[in-house]
Coordinates of C-alpha atoms and ligand atoms in Angstrom, one line a residue:
X1 CA 0.0 0.0 0.0
X2 CA 1.2 3.6 -0.7
X3 CA 0.2 7.0 0.7
X4 CA -1.0 9.9 -1.4
X5 CA 2.6 11.1 -1.6
X6 CA 3.7 7.8 -3.0
X7 CA 5.5 6.6 0.1
X8 CA 4.8 3.0 0.9
X9 CA 3.2 2.2 4.3
X10 CA 4.8 -0.2 6.7
X11 CA 2.7 -2.7 8.6
X12 CA 4.1 -1.4 11.9
X13 CA 2.5 2.0 11.1
X14 CA -0.9 0.5 10.4
X15 CA -1.1 -2.0 13.4
X16 CA -2.0 0.5 16.1
X17 CA -4.9 1.8 14.0
X18 CA -6.4 -1.7 13.6
X19 CA -8.0 -2.8 16.8
X20 CA -8.1 -6.5 17.2
X21 CA -11.7 -7.8 16.9
X22 CA -12.7 -9.7 20.0
X23 CA -14.8 -12.7 19.0
X24 CA -17.2 -12.7 21.9
X25 CA -18.1 -9.9 24.3
X26 CA -18.8 -10.8 28.0
X27 CA -22.2 -9.8 29.5
X28 CA -20.8 -6.7 31.2
X29 CA -19.2 -5.3 28.1
X30 CA -22.2 -6.2 26.0
X31 CA -24.4 -4.2 28.3
X32 CA -22.0 -1.3 28.6
X33 CA -21.9 -1.0 24.8
X34 CA -25.7 -0.6 24.7
X35 CA -26.2 3.1 24.3
X36 CA -29.9 3.2 23.9
X37 CA -33.0 1.1 24.9
X38 CA -33.1 0.1 21.2
X39 CA -29.6 -1.4 21.6
X40 CA -30.8 -3.4 24.6
X41 CA -33.8 -4.5 22.6
X42 CA -31.5 -5.8 19.9
X43 CA -29.5 -7.8 22.5
X44 CA -32.7 -9.1 24.0
X45 CA -33.9 -10.3 20.6
X46 CA -30.7 -12.3 20.1
X47 CA -30.6 -13.8 23.6
X48 CA -34.1 -15.1 24.1
X49 CA -36.4 -17.5 22.3
X50 CA -38.5 -15.6 19.8
X51 CA -41.8 -16.4 21.5
X52 CA -40.4 -14.9 24.8
X53 CA -39.1 -11.7 23.1
X54 CA -42.4 -11.3 21.1
X55 CA -44.4 -11.7 24.3
X56 CA -42.8 -8.4 25.5
X57 CA -42.3 -6.7 22.2
X58 CA -45.6 -7.4 20.7
X59 CA -48.9 -5.6 21.0
X60 CA -52.6 -6.2 20.2
X61 CA -54.2 -7.0 16.9
X62 CA -52.5 -5.0 14.1
X63 CA -50.2 -3.2 16.6
X64 CA -51.3 0.2 15.3
X65 CA -51.8 1.7 18.8
X66 CA -48.2 0.9 19.8
X67 CA -46.9 2.4 16.6
X68 CA -49.0 5.5 17.1
X69 CA -47.9 5.9 20.7
X70 CA -44.2 5.8 19.7
X71 CA -44.8 8.0 16.6
X72 CA -46.4 10.7 18.8
X73 CA -43.1 10.9 20.8
X74 CA -41.2 11.3 17.5
X75 CA -43.4 14.3 16.7
X76 CA -42.3 16.1 19.9
X77 CA -40.3 19.3 19.7
X78 CA -38.6 20.4 22.9
X79 CA -38.2 24.1 23.3
X80 CA -34.8 25.2 24.7
X81 CA -34.1 28.2 26.9
X82 CA -30.6 29.7 26.1
X83 CA -28.1 31.1 28.6
X84 CA -29.5 29.3 31.6
X85 CA -26.9 27.8 33.9
X86 CA -27.3 24.0 33.7
X87 CA -24.2 23.0 35.6
X88 CA -26.4 21.2 38.2
X89 CA -29.5 19.3 36.8
X90 CA -31.8 17.7 39.3
X91 CA -34.3 15.4 37.7
X92 CA -35.9 14.3 41.1
X93 CA -39.5 14.7 41.9
X94 CA -42.3 13.5 44.3
X95 CA -44.5 10.6 43.2
X96 CA -47.5 9.7 45.3
X97 CA -45.9 11.5 48.3
X98 CA -42.5 9.9 48.1
X99 CA -39.3 11.3 46.7
X100 CA -38.3 9.8 43.4
X101 CA -34.9 10.4 41.8
X102 CA -36.5 10.6 38.4
X103 CA -40.1 11.2 37.1
X104 CA -40.1 7.5 36.2
X105 CA -41.4 4.2 37.6
X106 CA -41.2 0.6 36.5
X107 CA -44.6 -0.5 35.2
X108 CA -46.3 -3.8 36.3
X109 CA -45.6 -6.6 33.9
X110 CA -47.0 -10.1 34.0
X111 CA -44.9 -13.2 33.9
X112 CA -41.7 -11.3 34.3
X113 CA -39.6 -14.3 35.3
X114 CA -40.1 -15.5 31.8
X115 CA -37.6 -12.9 30.7
X116 CA -35.0 -13.9 33.3
X117 CA -35.3 -16.0 36.4
X118 CA -34.5 -13.0 38.7
X119 CA -37.7 -11.4 37.3
X120 CA -39.4 -8.9 39.6
X121 CA -36.8 -9.2 42.3
X122 CA -34.2 -7.8 39.9
X123 CA -36.5 -5.1 38.8
X124 CA -37.2 -4.2 42.4
X125 CA -33.6 -4.1 43.4
X126 CA -32.7 -1.8 40.5
X127 CA -35.7 0.5 41.5
X128 CA -34.3 0.6 45.0
X129 CA -30.8 1.4 43.7
X130 CA -31.9 4.1 41.3
X131 CA -34.5 5.5 43.7
X132 CA -37.7 5.1 41.7
X133 CA -40.9 3.1 42.3
X134 CA -41.6 -0.4 41.0
X135 CA -44.9 -2.1 40.5
X136 CA -45.7 -5.8 41.0
X137 CA -48.5 -7.2 38.8
X138 CA -51.3 -9.5 39.9
X139 CA -50.0 -11.6 37.0
X140 CA -46.5 -11.5 38.5
X141 CA -44.2 -14.4 39.0
X142 CA -42.9 -13.3 42.4
X143 CA -45.0 -13.2 45.6
X144 CA -46.0 -9.9 47.2
X145 CA -43.9 -10.7 50.3
X146 CA -40.8 -11.9 48.3
X147 CA -40.6 -8.6 46.4
X148 CA -41.1 -6.6 49.6
X149 CA -38.1 -8.5 51.0
X150 CA -35.9 -8.1 47.9
X151 CA -36.6 -4.4 47.5
X152 CA -37.3 -3.2 51.0
X153 CA -36.1 0.3 50.3
X154 CA -37.9 0.9 47.0
X155 CA -41.4 2.5 46.8
X156 CA -43.5 -0.4 45.8
X157 CA -46.9 -0.5 44.2
X158 CA -49.2 -3.5 43.9
X159 CA -51.1 -3.7 40.6
X160 CA -54.5 -5.3 41.1
X161 CA -56.6 -7.1 38.5
X162 CA -60.0 -7.4 40.1
X163 CA -60.6 -11.1 39.6
X164 CA -64.1 -12.7 39.4
X165 CA -63.2 -14.1 42.8
X166 CA -63.5 -10.9 44.9
X167 CA -62.5 -12.7 48.1
X168 CA -59.1 -13.7 46.5
X169 CA -58.7 -10.2 45.2
X170 CA -59.4 -8.7 48.6
X171 CA -56.9 -11.1 50.1
X172 CA -54.1 -9.9 47.7
X173 CA -54.9 -6.3 48.6
X174 CA -54.7 -7.1 52.3
X175 CA -51.3 -8.9 51.8
X176 CA -49.9 -5.9 49.9
X177 CA -51.0 -3.6 52.7
X178 CA -49.5 -5.9 55.3
X179 CA -46.2 -6.1 53.4
X180 CA -45.9 -2.3 53.4
X181 CA -46.6 -1.5 49.7
X182 CA -47.0 2.2 49.1
X183 CA -49.8 2.3 46.6
X184 CA -52.4 0.2 44.9
X185 CA -52.8 0.4 41.2
X186 CA -56.1 -0.7 39.7
X187 CA -55.8 -1.6 36.0
X188 CA -59.1 -0.9 34.3
X189 CA -58.3 -1.5 30.6
X190 CA -58.5 -5.3 30.7
X191 CA -62.2 -6.2 31.1
X192 CA -61.2 -9.1 28.8
X193 CA -57.8 -10.2 27.5
X194 CA -56.5 -8.4 24.4
X195 CA -55.5 -10.4 21.4
X196 CA -51.8 -10.5 20.8
X197 CA -51.3 -12.2 17.5
X198 CA -47.6 -12.8 17.9
X199 CA -48.4 -14.9 21.0
X200 CA -51.2 -16.8 19.1
X201 CA -48.9 -17.6 16.2
X202 CA -46.1 -18.8 18.5
X203 CA -48.6 -20.9 20.4
X204 CA -47.3 -19.3 23.6
X205 CA -48.5 -21.0 26.7
X206 CA -48.0 -20.2 30.4
X207 CA -45.8 -21.6 31.8
X208 CA -43.7 -22.3 28.7
X209 CA -43.9 -26.0 27.9
X210 CA -41.2 -28.2 26.4
X211 CA -42.8 -29.0 23.1
X212 CA -41.0 -30.1 20.0
X213 CA -40.9 -26.5 18.8
X214 CA -39.5 -25.2 22.1
X215 CA -37.0 -28.0 22.3
X216 CA -35.6 -26.9 19.0
X217 CA -35.1 -23.5 20.4
X218 CA -33.0 -24.8 23.3
X219 CA -29.9 -25.2 21.2
X220 CA -30.1 -21.6 20.1
X221 CA -30.8 -20.1 23.5
X222 CA -29.2 -22.5 26.0
X223 CA -28.6 -20.0 28.8
X224 CA -32.2 -18.8 28.7
X225 CA -33.4 -22.4 29.0
X226 CA -30.8 -23.2 31.7
X227 CA -32.2 -20.3 33.7
X228 CA -35.8 -21.6 33.3
X229 CA -35.0 -25.2 34.0
X230 CA -32.7 -24.8 37.0
X231 CA -34.5 -22.1 39.1
X232 CA -37.8 -22.1 41.0
X233 CA -40.6 -23.1 38.5
X234 CA -42.3 -20.3 36.7
X235 CA -45.8 -19.7 38.0
X236 CA -48.4 -17.0 38.6
X237 CA -47.4 -16.3 42.2
X238 CA -50.6 -14.4 43.2
X239 CA -53.1 -16.9 41.8
X240 CA -54.5 -19.5 44.2
X241 CA -55.0 -22.1 41.5
X242 CA -52.6 -22.6 38.6
X243 CA -54.5 -22.0 35.4
X244 CA -54.8 -25.0 33.0
X245 CA -55.1 -23.1 29.7
X246 CA -54.7 -19.5 28.5
X247 CA -58.5 -19.2 28.4
X248 CA -58.8 -20.5 31.9
X249 CA -56.1 -17.9 33.0
X250 CA -58.1 -15.1 31.4
X251 CA -61.3 -16.2 33.1
X252 CA -59.7 -16.3 36.5
X253 CA -57.6 -13.1 36.2
X254 CA -60.0 -10.6 34.5
X255 CA -63.6 -9.8 35.1
X256 CA -65.7 -8.3 32.3
X257 CA -68.2 -7.2 35.1
X258 CA -65.6 -4.8 36.5
X259 CA -67.4 -1.5 37.3
X260 CA -67.4 1.7 39.4
X261 CA -68.5 -0.2 42.5
X262 CA -65.3 -2.2 42.5
X263 CA -63.2 1.0 42.5
X264 CA -65.3 2.2 45.5
X265 CA -64.8 -1.1 47.2
X266 CA -61.0 -0.9 46.8
X267 CA -61.1 2.7 48.0
X268 CA -62.6 1.4 51.2
X269 CA -60.3 -1.5 51.5
X270 CA -56.9 0.2 50.7
X271 CA -55.4 2.7 53.1
X272 CA -53.0 4.7 51.0
X273 CA -52.7 6.1 47.5
X274 CA -54.9 4.5 44.9
X275 CA -54.0 4.7 41.3
X276 CA -56.2 3.9 38.3
X277 CA -54.3 2.7 35.3
X278 CA -55.6 2.7 31.8
X279 CA -57.5 6.1 31.5
X280 CA -57.6 7.8 28.1
X281 CA -60.3 10.5 28.3
X282 CA -60.8 13.6 30.5
X283 CA -64.3 12.3 31.4
X284 CA -63.0 9.0 32.8
X285 CA -60.2 10.8 34.6
X286 CA -62.7 13.1 36.4
X287 CA -65.0 10.2 37.2
X288 CA -62.3 8.0 38.8
X289 CA -60.9 11.0 40.8
X290 CA -64.5 11.7 42.0
X291 CA -64.5 8.1 43.2
X292 CA -61.3 8.6 45.2
X293 CA -58.4 7.9 42.9
X294 CA -55.2 9.7 43.9
X295 CA -53.6 9.3 40.5
X296 CA -54.5 8.2 37.0
X297 CA -52.2 6.5 34.6
X298 CA -52.9 7.7 31.0
X299 CA -52.1 4.5 29.3
X300 CA -53.1 2.3 26.4
X301 CA -51.4 -0.7 28.2
X302 CA -48.5 -0.3 25.8
X303 CA -50.9 -1.0 22.9
X304 CA -51.6 -4.5 24.2
X305 CA -55.3 -4.2 24.8
X306 CA -57.6 -2.0 22.6
X307 CA -55.5 -1.6 19.5
X308 CA -57.2 1.5 18.2
X309 CA -57.3 3.3 21.5
X310 CA -56.4 7.0 21.7
X311 CA -52.7 7.8 21.8
X312 CA -51.7 8.5 25.4
X313 CA -49.4 11.4 24.8
X314 CA -52.1 13.2 22.8
X315 CA -54.7 12.5 25.4
X316 CA -52.5 13.8 28.2
X317 CA -53.0 17.6 28.1
X318 CA -56.8 17.3 28.3
X319 CA -56.6 14.9 31.2
X320 CA -54.1 17.1 33.1
X321 CA -56.5 20.0 32.7
X322 CA -59.5 18.0 33.8
X323 CA -57.8 16.6 36.9
X324 CA -56.1 19.8 38.0
X325 CA -54.6 19.6 41.5
X326 CA -57.0 16.9 42.6
X327 CA -54.8 14.0 41.6
X328 CA -51.5 13.1 40.0
X329 CA -51.4 12.2 36.3
X330 CA -48.9 9.6 35.1
X331 CA -48.3 8.3 31.6
X332 CA -47.1 5.2 29.9
X333 CA -47.1 3.4 26.5
X334 CA -44.3 3.7 24.0
X335 CA -41.7 5.3 26.1
X336 CA -38.2 4.3 24.9
X337 CA -36.0 7.4 25.7
X338 CA -35.4 9.9 28.4
X339 CA -36.5 12.6 26.0
X340 CA -40.0 10.9 25.9
X341 CA -40.0 11.1 29.7
X342 CA -39.1 14.8 29.6
X343 CA -41.8 15.6 27.0
X344 CA -44.5 13.9 29.1
X345 CA -43.3 15.6 32.3
X346 CA -43.4 18.9 30.5
X347 CA -47.0 18.2 29.4
X348 CA -48.0 17.6 33.0
X349 CA -47.2 13.9 33.8
X350 CA -45.9 13.6 37.3
X351 CA -44.4 10.2 36.4
X352 CA -43.8 8.0 33.4
X353 CA -44.1 4.3 33.6
X354 CA -42.0 2.0 31.4
X355 CA -42.7 -1.6 30.7
X356 CA -40.8 -2.9 27.7
X357 CA -37.8 -0.7 28.3
X358 CA -36.8 -2.6 31.4
X359 CA -38.1 -6.0 30.0
X360 CA -35.6 -5.6 27.2
X361 CA -32.9 -5.0 29.8
X362 CA -34.0 -8.0 31.8
X363 CA -33.8 -10.2 28.7
X364 CA -30.5 -8.7 27.7
X365 CA -28.7 -9.3 31.0
X366 CA -30.9 -9.9 34.0
X367 CA -30.5 -7.4 36.9
X368 CA -27.5 -5.8 35.2
X369 CA -29.5 -5.3 32.1
X370 CA -32.4 -3.6 34.0
X371 CA -29.8 -1.4 35.7
X372 CA -28.4 -0.5 32.3
X373 CA -31.9 0.4 31.1
X374 CA -32.3 2.7 34.1
X375 CA -28.9 4.3 33.6
X376 CA -29.6 4.9 29.9
X377 CA -33.0 6.6 30.7
X378 CA -31.5 8.6 33.5
X379 CA -28.6 9.9 31.5
X380 CA -31.0 10.8 28.6
X381 CA -33.3 12.6 31.0
X382 CA -30.5 14.7 32.5
X383 CA -28.9 15.4 29.2
X384 CA -32.2 16.4 27.6
X385 CA -33.0 18.7 30.5
X386 CA -29.5 20.3 30.3
X387 CA -29.8 20.9 26.5
X388 CA -33.2 22.4 27.0
X389 CA -31.9 24.7 29.7
X390 CA -33.9 23.2 32.6
X391 CA -32.3 22.4 35.9
X392 CA -35.4 20.9 37.7
X393 CA -38.6 19.1 36.7
X394 CA -40.5 22.2 37.9
X395 CA -39.0 24.2 35.1
X396 CA -40.6 21.9 32.6
X397 CA -44.0 23.2 31.5
X398 CA -46.3 22.8 28.5
X399 CA -44.7 25.9 26.9
X400 CA -41.5 23.8 26.5
X401 CA -43.2 21.2 24.2
X402 CA -44.7 21.4 20.7
X403 CA -46.2 18.4 19.0
X404 CA -45.9 18.6 15.3
X405 CA -48.9 17.6 13.3
X406 CA -48.3 14.5 11.1
X407 CA -48.2 15.3 7.4
X408 CA -51.5 15.2 5.6
X409 CA -52.5 11.6 4.8
X410 CA -50.6 10.3 7.8
X411 CA -52.9 12.0 10.4
X412 CA -53.8 9.4 13.0
X413 CA -57.5 8.7 13.2
X414 CA -57.5 9.1 17.0
X415 CA -56.9 12.1 19.2
X416 CA -56.7 13.2 22.8
Ligands
FMN501 C1 -44.7 -8.0 29.0 C2 -45.7 -7.1 29.6 C3 -46.6 -7.5 30.5 C4 -47.5 -6.6 31.1 N1 -48.3 -7.0 32.1 C5 -49.1 -6.1 32.7 C6 -49.9 -6.5 33.8 O1 -49.8 -7.6 34.3 N2 -50.7 -5.5 34.4 C7 -50.8 -4.2 33.9 O2 -51.5 -3.4 34.5 N3 -50.0 -3.9 32.8 C8 -49.2 -4.8 32.2 N4 -48.5 -4.4 31.2 C9 -48.5 -3.0 30.7 C10 -47.5 -2.1 31.4 O3 -47.8 -2.0 32.8 C11 -47.4 -0.8 30.8 O4 -48.7 -0.2 30.7 C12 -46.9 -0.8 29.4 O5 -45.8 -1.7 29.3 C13 -46.3 0.6 29.0 O6 -45.9 0.5 27.6 P1 -44.3 0.3 27.2 O7 -44.1 -1.2 27.4 O8 -44.3 0.7 25.8 O9 -43.5 1.1 28.2 C14 -47.6 -5.3 30.6 C15 -46.7 -4.9 29.6 C16 -45.7 -5.7 29.1 C17 -44.7 -5.3 28.1

């Protein structure tokens, strides 16, 4: 080889420029190299059987709602303020009366140990370390008491599905109270199970069974299977009877008869903040706050229930206005970056919940992967605030956000 000046290049000169390629990265390096939640998602996709990845990644029916939720965040413009000292940015806030180091919480997810055997315990420990709340689902794979023990210092919320068996539901609520949970989250957008076509096509069953198809997958994902087969069996930790089929599970877990009276009943039963998750209109927000909710989560369940539901970010401003100071407004569905969190906070969300963001981390590398997800989101929140010229969450207001309209022809059919 010769240079432009015609001088020939010696190997000794080139060698320092050519970094030796390492064939295989260790888990710590792999996670450290993930710079975004999208990177963690890519690792998760490689490291878990496709049916497991798709259970988290997928959404309902045509997955239009999830796409719209994410696309709404892509239309956000954040308005900077120049010449404002941002040498100290503090992203902390108060969520449901407790300090949180970020306007962020880990959303409840069902069957979390499917992603990694450490499941909810890992998520809870990271929440404690990072200083944000974590929520345990009724469809969780760790008991109420075990999570309380694993993450004693984290603010903990118990997410309740009102089951047809009200006695069993009441018992779970009492156990959460006895174990010192800070808040009860009633999910109201699952009167019946949504249809997630990826799960149907994979023939996903709970718990995952060793069928011919899954056996074939063992060779490709040995460490995932080793985790499942060598740790405590995967089960719905809060259900009294193990469901026999997916239909049986839905019948036991969800009640199509869920109504206002159930919210009133839980309000009586639960001493502490009560959150209603799955609200998408100002009228519903007003109604549940009148019935005693301390917070609403503006959420389309990550697009996993009613596919063509309104887009949460677009619904947020009218709900913030309707609720005023009477309750906190939280938001989830489609959040993948710290900028998304900042945008929602500026539009009035006291907290953002993330589901998939930490599930990808869990699949990518267990507890370390969840921590990496939290670190990524934290650094993105802080950097975004600094670039906007905001040193505290209080300085973020609706005047700092514009939402561009989609180009004609691509206008979503739903609105806030
Ligand atoms: C794998 C998975 C399981 C979930 N299970 C529950 C659940 O049991 N209860 C519930 O209220 N929400 C559940 N959700 C919804 C989340 O709480 C949250 O609303 C949603 O994940 C937010 O969207 P995001 O995943 O785009 O962040 C689940 C979400 C995922 C991804």
